[in-house]
C-alpha angles and dihedrals in degrees: 000000000000090000090056092050092048090052092047094051091047091053091051091051091053091049090050092052091050091052091048091049090049091051091050092046091050091051092050093045089054089069088085126058094223111190103035131221122058095008101088122111129113099331089235103276106040088226095126144018111333122222126219113266089235117026115206141139090026090134120029127172119206137175121214127221101018093210128038140166124255109280095022123119127232135188126253099195130189110203105202115190117189086179089070090058104039127050104221093186094065135052126023121342108279089226089066089073122092089215144341114210123193116187114193118191113207129195120182137165114220111208120237110262095050128091124213114225100231097207091061094055095041087060090065098032092249121153130217122198108203091199099053092026088227121151109198140162147109121268112208118206117186137176131170147124118344093237088063091060092244129129111267116261087223088089089068093060086077104088091211094055120105140153113255117204109190126194116187120220128188121218110230103171136026117258146089114288120196125200104202107139103059118127139178138198131175150185130209131204127183120188116198113223095224126097132242132014092316090066095040092063089061094053116108137195135163143153130222126202087216126202145250121287118246114270110264132184133200123194121214113200140189118234111249113221119189127183129174113283093231140012131186121210123182118223110270092024133098130214131199115221121195127200124220115223122201144163135180097240111335120105116251113226110248090224095046102152123202130203124205132228122206119190093200112031092179092078101046137011135201112248101167137012137188127181095282106011140059134198114223123199120204112237106169138001112270143075133286138169123238128194133185115226130199123194115211122221091262094053098259116131136217125195135207128235117284117273115203111216117199119196113204136184115242120257113249124225123184125192139169135179094223119057093171126054125188136206113203147134118257125218090276089058093248117143110243121202113189121223135199139187117239113202124207123201122193103206132199131176118336088017091282118154118255108260094221108030116218122239113277136198122209129209140172122208099216140048087231088080128050128202106226101177139346146185135172094282104033148010134202117223131186133203113241102180141340125290133195093213139045118279124213130220108202128199118195132182102249097225096033106048092176091069104077139149125196128199122194123226 
């Protein structure tokens, strides 16, 4: 009977030890979070780093801006917030840890038509495979005590603080590019700076299978350049033509500078140019085509619609106040020869006078009339003797003899 009791008590002692060991093991195991999202909280005993009750938005991927021009760069940014994992208001002081290391594994597919700027991924030890278009790598974020040479974890007590990892991409071709297969996963390890088992119980480590990033789209646009379909310039005049730049969503650079193409430079020339306008001077009657050209940051070019430029000669208009001139002797017996001023107008659109009159030659078609003086806008003529028929005064453009205008005296 005694032997049975001794055996029974011994069995109970063994069972008690197993239960105690299980309770201790459970408490130690609770130092890690284990399965990741949504299971944070106090870790059971509040002896170490405390996780947020609900873990979300710890890794966000954004694209800025959401619309760009061909050749422009944009930012693919990973906003990594340790604050959204750890609760810095609870548990031991974060500064009592030798280090906290957060390793975030990123996998991303870069659509064809976009170029990865290598220097921006080398900075974070990321890799891009141009064949598979896969961007992969692990981003390590560490903070700790100053004497370890790490950035202080105090920064993370600011709820607005996060680590921004920026990869630059260049838009090569127009289109809409969707990022919909990116994923992340991570692990975290926190090493308490104390010694012995008292410090060990504050250590933390866990892994999280992560999730997919939110679907994001960037639009790559061409710059629309519009110029007037037609412009008329009169010989001797200049005209300033401005281009209109537009996009659907992408920002237009304030200093976007255009160049201009002329298919026949013998008819017009460029005399002045600003970023989005050009002044054309008429050189010779005829027609030419002008285009505005913009060069993207990557060297590609886009052109405007064609603008037909017509160079015309001015219309000539002669007038005089005296249509009849007399030659006679006055009472004193002196021969009087009447004179008159003939005025020439070189007219352009809306019957406006040409700003810079062209050179003119003057002629009379009879010895009964004499040309006393002349200039580009007027001539003085004098009657020499009588005539039985009308006499013409003719003004001709010096370099364009076909453009004439007669007036009859």
